[in-house]
Short mmCIF file of C-alpha atoms and ligand atoms in Angstrom, two decimals:
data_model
loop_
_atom_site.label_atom_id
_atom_site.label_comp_id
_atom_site.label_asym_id
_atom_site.label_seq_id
_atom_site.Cartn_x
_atom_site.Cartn_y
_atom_site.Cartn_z
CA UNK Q 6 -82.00 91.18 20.01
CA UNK Q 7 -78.17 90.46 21.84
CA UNK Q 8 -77.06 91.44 24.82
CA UNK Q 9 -74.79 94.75 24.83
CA UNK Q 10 -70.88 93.56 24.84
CA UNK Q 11 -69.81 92.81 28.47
CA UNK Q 12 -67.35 91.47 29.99
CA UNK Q 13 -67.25 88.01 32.37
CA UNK Q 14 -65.42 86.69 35.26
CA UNK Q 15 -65.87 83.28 36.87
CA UNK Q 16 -64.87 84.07 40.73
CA UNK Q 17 -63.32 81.45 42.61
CA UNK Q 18 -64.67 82.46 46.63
CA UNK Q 19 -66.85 85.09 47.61
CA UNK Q 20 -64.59 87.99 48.48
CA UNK Q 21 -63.23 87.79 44.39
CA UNK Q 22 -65.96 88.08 43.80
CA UNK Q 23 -67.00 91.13 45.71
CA UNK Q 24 -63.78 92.82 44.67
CA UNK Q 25 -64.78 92.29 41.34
CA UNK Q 26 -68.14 93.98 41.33
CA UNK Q 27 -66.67 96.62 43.72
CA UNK Q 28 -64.47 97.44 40.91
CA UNK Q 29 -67.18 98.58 38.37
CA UNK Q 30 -70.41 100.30 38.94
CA UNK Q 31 -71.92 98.26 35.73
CA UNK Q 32 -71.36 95.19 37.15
CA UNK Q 33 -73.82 92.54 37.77
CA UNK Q 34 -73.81 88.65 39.69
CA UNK Q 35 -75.03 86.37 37.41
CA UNK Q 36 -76.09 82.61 39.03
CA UNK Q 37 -78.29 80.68 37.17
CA UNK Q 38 -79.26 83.82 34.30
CA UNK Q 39 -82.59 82.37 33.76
CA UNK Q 40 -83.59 86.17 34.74
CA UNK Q 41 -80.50 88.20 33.76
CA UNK Q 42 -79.86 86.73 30.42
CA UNK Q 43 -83.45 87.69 29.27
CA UNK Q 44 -83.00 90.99 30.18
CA UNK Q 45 -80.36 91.41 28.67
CA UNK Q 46 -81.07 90.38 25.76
CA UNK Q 47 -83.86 92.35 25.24
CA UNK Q 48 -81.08 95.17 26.52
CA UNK Q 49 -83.34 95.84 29.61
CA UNK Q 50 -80.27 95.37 31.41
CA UNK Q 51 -76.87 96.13 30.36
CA UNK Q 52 -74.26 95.12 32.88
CA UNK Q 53 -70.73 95.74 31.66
CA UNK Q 54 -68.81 93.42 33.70
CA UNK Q 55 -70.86 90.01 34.79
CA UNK Q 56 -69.38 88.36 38.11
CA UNK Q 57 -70.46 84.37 37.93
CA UNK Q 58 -70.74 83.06 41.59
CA UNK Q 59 -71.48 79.70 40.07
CA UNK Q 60 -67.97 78.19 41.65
CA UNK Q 61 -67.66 80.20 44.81
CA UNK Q 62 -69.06 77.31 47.03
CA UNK Q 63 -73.28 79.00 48.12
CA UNK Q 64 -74.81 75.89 47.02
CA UNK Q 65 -75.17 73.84 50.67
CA UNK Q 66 -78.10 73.09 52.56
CA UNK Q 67 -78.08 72.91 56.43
CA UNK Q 68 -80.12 72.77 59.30
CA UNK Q 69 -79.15 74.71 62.61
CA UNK Q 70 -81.31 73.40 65.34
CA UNK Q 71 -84.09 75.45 64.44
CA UNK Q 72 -82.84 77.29 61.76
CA UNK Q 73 -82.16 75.88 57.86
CA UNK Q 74 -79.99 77.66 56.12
CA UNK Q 75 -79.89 77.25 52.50
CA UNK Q 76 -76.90 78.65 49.86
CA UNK Q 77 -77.61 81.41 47.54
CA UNK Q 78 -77.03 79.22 44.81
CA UNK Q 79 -78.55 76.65 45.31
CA UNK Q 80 -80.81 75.60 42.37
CA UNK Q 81 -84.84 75.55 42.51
CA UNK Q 82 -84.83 71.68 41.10
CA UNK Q 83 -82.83 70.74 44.36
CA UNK Q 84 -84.78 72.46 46.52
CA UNK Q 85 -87.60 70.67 44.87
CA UNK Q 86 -86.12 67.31 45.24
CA UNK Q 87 -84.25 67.41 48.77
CA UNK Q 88 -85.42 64.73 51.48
CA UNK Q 89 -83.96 67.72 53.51
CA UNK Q 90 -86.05 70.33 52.45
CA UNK Q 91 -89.17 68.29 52.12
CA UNK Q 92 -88.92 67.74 55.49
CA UNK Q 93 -87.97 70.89 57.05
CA UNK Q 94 -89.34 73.30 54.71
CA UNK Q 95 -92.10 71.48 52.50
CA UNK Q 96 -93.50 75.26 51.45
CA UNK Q 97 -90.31 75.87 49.90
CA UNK Q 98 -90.19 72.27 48.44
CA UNK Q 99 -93.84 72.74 46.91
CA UNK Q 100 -92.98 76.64 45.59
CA UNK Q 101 -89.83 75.31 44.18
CA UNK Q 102 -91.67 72.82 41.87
CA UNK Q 103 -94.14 75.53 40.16
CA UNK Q 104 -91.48 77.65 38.95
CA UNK Q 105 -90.95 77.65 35.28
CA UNK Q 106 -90.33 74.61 33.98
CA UNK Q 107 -87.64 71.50 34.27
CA UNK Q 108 -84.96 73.43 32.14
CA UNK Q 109 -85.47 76.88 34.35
CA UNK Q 110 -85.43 75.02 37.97
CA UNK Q 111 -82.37 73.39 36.18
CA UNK Q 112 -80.17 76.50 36.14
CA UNK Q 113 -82.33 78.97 38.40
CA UNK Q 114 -80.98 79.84 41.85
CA UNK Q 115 -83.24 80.81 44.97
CA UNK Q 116 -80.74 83.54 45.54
CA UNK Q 117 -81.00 84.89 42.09
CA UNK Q 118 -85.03 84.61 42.46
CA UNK Q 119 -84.73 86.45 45.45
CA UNK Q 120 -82.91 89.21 43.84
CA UNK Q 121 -84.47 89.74 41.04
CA UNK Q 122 -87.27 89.89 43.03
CA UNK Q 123 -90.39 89.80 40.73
CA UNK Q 124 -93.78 90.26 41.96
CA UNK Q 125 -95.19 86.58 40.84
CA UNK Q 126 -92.29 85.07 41.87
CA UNK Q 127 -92.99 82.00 44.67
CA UNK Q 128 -90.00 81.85 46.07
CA UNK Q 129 -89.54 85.97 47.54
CA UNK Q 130 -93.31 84.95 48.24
CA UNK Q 131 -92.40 81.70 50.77
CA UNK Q 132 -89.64 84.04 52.32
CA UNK Q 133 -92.42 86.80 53.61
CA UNK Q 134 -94.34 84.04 54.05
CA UNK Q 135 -92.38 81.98 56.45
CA UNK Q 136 -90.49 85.07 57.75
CA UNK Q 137 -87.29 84.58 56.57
CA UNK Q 138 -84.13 86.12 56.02
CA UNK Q 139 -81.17 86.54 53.58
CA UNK Q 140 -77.41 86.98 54.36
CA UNK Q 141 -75.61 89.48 52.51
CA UNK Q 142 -71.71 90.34 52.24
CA UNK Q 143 -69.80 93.16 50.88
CA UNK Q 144 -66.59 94.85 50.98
CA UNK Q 145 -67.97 96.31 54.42
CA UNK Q 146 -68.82 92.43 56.48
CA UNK Q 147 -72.29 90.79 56.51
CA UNK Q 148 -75.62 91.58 57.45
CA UNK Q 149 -79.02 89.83 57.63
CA UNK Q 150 -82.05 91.30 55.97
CA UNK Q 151 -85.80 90.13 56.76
CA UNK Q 152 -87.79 89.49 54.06
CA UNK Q 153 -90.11 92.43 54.88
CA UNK Q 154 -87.46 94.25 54.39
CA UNK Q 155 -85.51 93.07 51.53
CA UNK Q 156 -88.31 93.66 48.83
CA UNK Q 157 -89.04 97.15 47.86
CA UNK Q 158 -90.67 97.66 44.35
CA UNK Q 159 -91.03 95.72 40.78
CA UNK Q 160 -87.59 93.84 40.37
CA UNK Q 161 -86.11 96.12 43.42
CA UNK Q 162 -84.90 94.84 46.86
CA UNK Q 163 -82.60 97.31 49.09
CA UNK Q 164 -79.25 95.26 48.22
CA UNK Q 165 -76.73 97.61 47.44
CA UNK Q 166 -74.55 96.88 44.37
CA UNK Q 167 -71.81 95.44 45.45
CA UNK Q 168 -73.57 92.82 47.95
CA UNK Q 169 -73.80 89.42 47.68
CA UNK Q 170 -76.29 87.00 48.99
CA UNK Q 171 -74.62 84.13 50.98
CA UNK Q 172 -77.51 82.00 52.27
CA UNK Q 173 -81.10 82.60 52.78
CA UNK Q 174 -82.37 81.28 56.35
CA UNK Q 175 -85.71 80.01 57.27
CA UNK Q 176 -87.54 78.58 60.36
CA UNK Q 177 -87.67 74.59 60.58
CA UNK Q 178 -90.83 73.34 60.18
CA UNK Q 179 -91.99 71.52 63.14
CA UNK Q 180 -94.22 68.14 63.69
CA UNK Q 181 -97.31 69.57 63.47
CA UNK Q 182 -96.42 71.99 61.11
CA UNK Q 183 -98.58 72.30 57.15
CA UNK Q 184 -98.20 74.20 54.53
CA UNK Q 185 -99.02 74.90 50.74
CA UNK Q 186 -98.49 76.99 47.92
CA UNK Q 187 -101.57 77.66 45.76
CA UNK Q 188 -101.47 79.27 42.76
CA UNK Q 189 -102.86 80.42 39.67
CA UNK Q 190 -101.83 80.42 35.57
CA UNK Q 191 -102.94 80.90 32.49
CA UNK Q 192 -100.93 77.96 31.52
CA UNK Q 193 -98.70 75.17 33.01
CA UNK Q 194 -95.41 76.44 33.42
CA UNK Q 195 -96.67 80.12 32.71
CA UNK Q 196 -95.90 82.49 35.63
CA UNK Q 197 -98.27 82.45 38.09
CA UNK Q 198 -101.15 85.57 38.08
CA UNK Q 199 -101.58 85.37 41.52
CA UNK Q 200 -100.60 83.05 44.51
CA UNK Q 201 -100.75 82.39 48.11
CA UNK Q 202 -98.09 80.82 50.08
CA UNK Q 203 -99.19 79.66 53.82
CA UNK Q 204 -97.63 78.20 56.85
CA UNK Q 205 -99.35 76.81 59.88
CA UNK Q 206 -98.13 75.40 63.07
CA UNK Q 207 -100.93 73.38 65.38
CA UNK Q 208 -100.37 72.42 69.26
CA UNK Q 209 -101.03 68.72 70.31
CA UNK Q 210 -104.33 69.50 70.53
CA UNK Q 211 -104.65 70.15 66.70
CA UNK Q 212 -104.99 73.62 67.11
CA UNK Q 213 -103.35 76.36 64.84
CA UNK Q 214 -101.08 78.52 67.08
CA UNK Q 215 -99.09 80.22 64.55
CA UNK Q 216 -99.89 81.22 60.76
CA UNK Q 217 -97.53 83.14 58.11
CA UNK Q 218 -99.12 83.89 54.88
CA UNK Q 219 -98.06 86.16 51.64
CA UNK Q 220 -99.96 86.98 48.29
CA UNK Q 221 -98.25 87.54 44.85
CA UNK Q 222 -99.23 88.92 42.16
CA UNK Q 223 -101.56 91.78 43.92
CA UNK Q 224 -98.79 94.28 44.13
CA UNK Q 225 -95.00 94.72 43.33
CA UNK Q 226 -93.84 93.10 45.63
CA UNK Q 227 -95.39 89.95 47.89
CA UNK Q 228 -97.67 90.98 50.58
CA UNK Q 229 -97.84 89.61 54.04
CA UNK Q 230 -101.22 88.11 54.93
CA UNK Q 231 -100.92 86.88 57.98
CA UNK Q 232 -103.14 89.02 60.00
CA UNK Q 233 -105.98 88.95 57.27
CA UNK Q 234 -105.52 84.79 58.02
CA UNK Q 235 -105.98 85.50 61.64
CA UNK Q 236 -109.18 83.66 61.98
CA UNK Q 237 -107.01 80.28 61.08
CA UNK Q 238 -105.60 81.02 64.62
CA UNK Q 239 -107.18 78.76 67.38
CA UNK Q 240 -108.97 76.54 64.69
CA UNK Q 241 -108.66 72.73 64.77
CA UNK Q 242 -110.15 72.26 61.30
CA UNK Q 243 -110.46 73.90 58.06
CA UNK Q 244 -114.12 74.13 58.27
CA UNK Q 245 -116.49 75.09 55.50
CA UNK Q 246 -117.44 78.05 57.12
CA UNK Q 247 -113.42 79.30 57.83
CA UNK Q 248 -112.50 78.99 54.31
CA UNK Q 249 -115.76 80.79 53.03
CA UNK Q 250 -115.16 83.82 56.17
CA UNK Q 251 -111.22 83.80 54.71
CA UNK Q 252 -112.27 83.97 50.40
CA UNK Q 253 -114.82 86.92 51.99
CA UNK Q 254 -112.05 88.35 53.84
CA UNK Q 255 -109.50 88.14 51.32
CA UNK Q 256 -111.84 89.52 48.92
CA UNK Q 257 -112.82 92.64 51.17
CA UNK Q 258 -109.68 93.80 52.76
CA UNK Q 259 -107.29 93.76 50.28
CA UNK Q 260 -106.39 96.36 47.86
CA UNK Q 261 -105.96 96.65 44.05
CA UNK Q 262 -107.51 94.91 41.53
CA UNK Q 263 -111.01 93.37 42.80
CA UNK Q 264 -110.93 89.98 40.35
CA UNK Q 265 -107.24 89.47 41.41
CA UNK Q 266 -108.24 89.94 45.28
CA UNK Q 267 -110.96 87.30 44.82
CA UNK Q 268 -108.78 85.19 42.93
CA UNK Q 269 -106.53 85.57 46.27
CA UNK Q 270 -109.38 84.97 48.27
CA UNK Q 271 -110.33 81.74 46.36
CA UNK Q 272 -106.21 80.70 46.36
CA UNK Q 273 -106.34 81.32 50.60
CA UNK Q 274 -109.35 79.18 51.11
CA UNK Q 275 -107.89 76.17 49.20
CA UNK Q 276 -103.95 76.92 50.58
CA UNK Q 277 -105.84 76.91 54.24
CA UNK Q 278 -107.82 73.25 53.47
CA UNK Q 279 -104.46 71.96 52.05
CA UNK Q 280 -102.35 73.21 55.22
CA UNK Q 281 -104.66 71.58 57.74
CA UNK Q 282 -104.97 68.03 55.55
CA UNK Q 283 -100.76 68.11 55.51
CA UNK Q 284 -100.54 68.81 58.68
CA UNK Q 285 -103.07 65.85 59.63
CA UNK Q 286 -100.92 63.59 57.68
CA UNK Q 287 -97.21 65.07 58.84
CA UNK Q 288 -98.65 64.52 62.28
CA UNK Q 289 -100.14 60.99 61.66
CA UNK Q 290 -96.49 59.85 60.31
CA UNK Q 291 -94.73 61.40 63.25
CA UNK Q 292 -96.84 59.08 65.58
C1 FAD Y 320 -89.24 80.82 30.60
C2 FAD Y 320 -89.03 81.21 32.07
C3 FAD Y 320 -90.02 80.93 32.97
C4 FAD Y 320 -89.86 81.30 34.30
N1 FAD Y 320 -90.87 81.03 35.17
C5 FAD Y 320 -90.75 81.42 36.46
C6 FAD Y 320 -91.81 81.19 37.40
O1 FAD Y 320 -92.85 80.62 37.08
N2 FAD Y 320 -91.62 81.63 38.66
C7 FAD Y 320 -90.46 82.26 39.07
O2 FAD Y 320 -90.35 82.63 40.24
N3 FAD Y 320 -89.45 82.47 38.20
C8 FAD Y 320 -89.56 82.08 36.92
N4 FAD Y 320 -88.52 82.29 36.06
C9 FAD Y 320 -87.29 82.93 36.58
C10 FAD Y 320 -86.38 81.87 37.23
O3 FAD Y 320 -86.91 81.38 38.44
C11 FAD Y 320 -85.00 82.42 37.59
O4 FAD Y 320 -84.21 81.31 37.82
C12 FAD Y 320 -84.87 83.28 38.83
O5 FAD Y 320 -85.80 84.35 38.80
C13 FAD Y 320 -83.49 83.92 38.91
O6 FAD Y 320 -82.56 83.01 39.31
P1 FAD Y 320 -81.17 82.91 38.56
O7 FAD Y 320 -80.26 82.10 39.43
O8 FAD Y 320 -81.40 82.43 37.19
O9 FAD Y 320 -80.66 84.44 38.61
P2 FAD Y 320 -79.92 85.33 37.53
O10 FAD Y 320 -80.75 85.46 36.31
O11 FAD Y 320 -78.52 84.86 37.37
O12 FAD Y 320 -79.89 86.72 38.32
C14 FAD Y 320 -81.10 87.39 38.62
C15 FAD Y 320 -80.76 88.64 39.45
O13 FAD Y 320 -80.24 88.28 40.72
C16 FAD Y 320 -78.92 88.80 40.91
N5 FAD Y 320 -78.24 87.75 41.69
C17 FAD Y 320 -78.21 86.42 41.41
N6 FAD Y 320 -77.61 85.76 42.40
C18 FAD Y 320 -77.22 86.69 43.32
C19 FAD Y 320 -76.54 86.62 44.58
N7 FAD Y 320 -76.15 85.45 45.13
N8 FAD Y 320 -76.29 87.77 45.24
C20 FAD Y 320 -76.67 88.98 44.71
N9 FAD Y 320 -77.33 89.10 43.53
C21 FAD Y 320 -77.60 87.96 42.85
C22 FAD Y 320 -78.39 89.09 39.52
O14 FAD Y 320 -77.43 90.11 39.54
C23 FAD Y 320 -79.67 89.51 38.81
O15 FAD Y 320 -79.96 90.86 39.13
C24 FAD Y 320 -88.65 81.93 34.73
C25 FAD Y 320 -87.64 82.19 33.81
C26 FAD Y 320 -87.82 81.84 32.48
C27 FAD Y 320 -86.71 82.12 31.51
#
């Protein structure tokens, strides 16, 4: 199928562009359209007016002290590839790197992955995960959403239509800090069935003082994990016997479909292991 007939404008700065999708009720950003344009042309979506945001400058990457704060466009292969990000957010790095495939990561946007907000998706996934936030604008000034609070439903965050997201922020990973994204698919490059992105920070004596977890893939939209992880807290090591009390965990406490929460279960264990072994080694190189 094609897309219904639309019509396109290529915004120079953010406030054209939210005059422009102030000025229609069918209007729609587009970033990357490695989401949009698939909808669309299966006529799933039919946006009269598209407003690209490609050359309104979202596409930096900072860090704030203790803060990073990354542009709304800027695109998943970046954020896979950044000395920046690997250092200060490796979960994001890692996440970034199982979407799609070279072409999608290409074009795709984390700001357009937030949006569209699908319920495999890694990236809305590391945001609940690492308890982030986005930055929106409209008409009306900014505000700053939490990630618990930005997702809603399949493909539904509470944006209203004519917002914009500026920059997504996230917390700096510190020294001791590990992470990992473990996931499942059918196939390389398929979306993921189910995933499990974790974050751990340890003390200098090794152990884990803070934890932020999220599932995809059990519900429609990613669900915080963190206090079904809570055993992580206090432990020096990813023993045998934590990972096997976390897969039972996992596999008892959460709702839905029973193979997918195992699968979860499985995904926690191994994102748990991986977390403590990164951390070993962020810590060893920091010495
Ligand atoms: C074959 C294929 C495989 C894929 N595999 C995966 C995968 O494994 N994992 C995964 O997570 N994704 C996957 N994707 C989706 C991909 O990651 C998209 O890039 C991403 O979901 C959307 O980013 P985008 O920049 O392309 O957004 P677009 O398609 O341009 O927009 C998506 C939505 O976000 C809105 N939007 C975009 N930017 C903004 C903004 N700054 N402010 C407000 N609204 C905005 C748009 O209006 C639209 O509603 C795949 C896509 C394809 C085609």
């Amino acid at each position: 199928m094609k897309p219904a007939p639309f019509d396109y404008v290529r915004c120079a700065n953010v406030p054209e562009a939210i005059a422009a999708l102030s000025g229609d009720e069918g209007a729609k950003v587009i970033a990357g359209g490695q989401s949009l344009v698939p909808l669309m042309a299966m006529r799933l979506a039919r946006p009269t007016l598209l407003v690209d945001v490609n050359d309104v400058g979202l596409d930096g990457i900072t860090v704030e002290r203790d803060v990073i704060r990354i542009g709304a466009c800027t695109r998943h292969r970046r954020l896979e590839r950044d000395p920046v990000i690997a250092r200060v957010a490796p979960l994001l790095q890692e996440a970034a790197g199982l979407i799609g495939y070279p072409a999608i990561r290409t074009r795709g946007t984390i700001g357009g992955s937030l949006v569209h907000a699908d319920p495999v998706a890694e990236l809305p996934t590391v945001l609940v995960a690492a308890g982030g936030f986005v930055v929106v604008r409209s008409g009306a000034g900014t505000r700053v959403i939490a990630a618990v609070d930005l997702f809603t439903g399949f493909l539904d965050t509470t944006l209203e239509h004519d917002e914009i997201v500026e920059d997504v922020l996230l917390p700096v990973a510190g020294t001791r800090h590990g992470s990992s994204f473990c996931e499942w698919s059918p196939r390389e490059g398929d979306f993921a069935t189910a995933g499990v992105a974790l974050a751990i920070e340890r003390d200098d004596d090794g152990r884990c003082v803070a934890l932020g977890a999220a599932a995809c893939g059990l519900a429609s939209v990613p669900l915080d994990c963190s206090t079904l992880l809570a055993a992580v807290l206090g432990e020096t090591s990813a023993s045998g016997a934590l990972l096997r009390q976390i897969a039972r965990v996992m596999r008892a406490d959460l709702a839905g479909d029973p193979d997918r929460a195992d699968l979860v279960g499985l995904l926690a264990a191994r994102a748990v292991h991986r977390a403590f072994a990164r951390s070993d080694e962020r810590s060893a190189a920091a010495a």
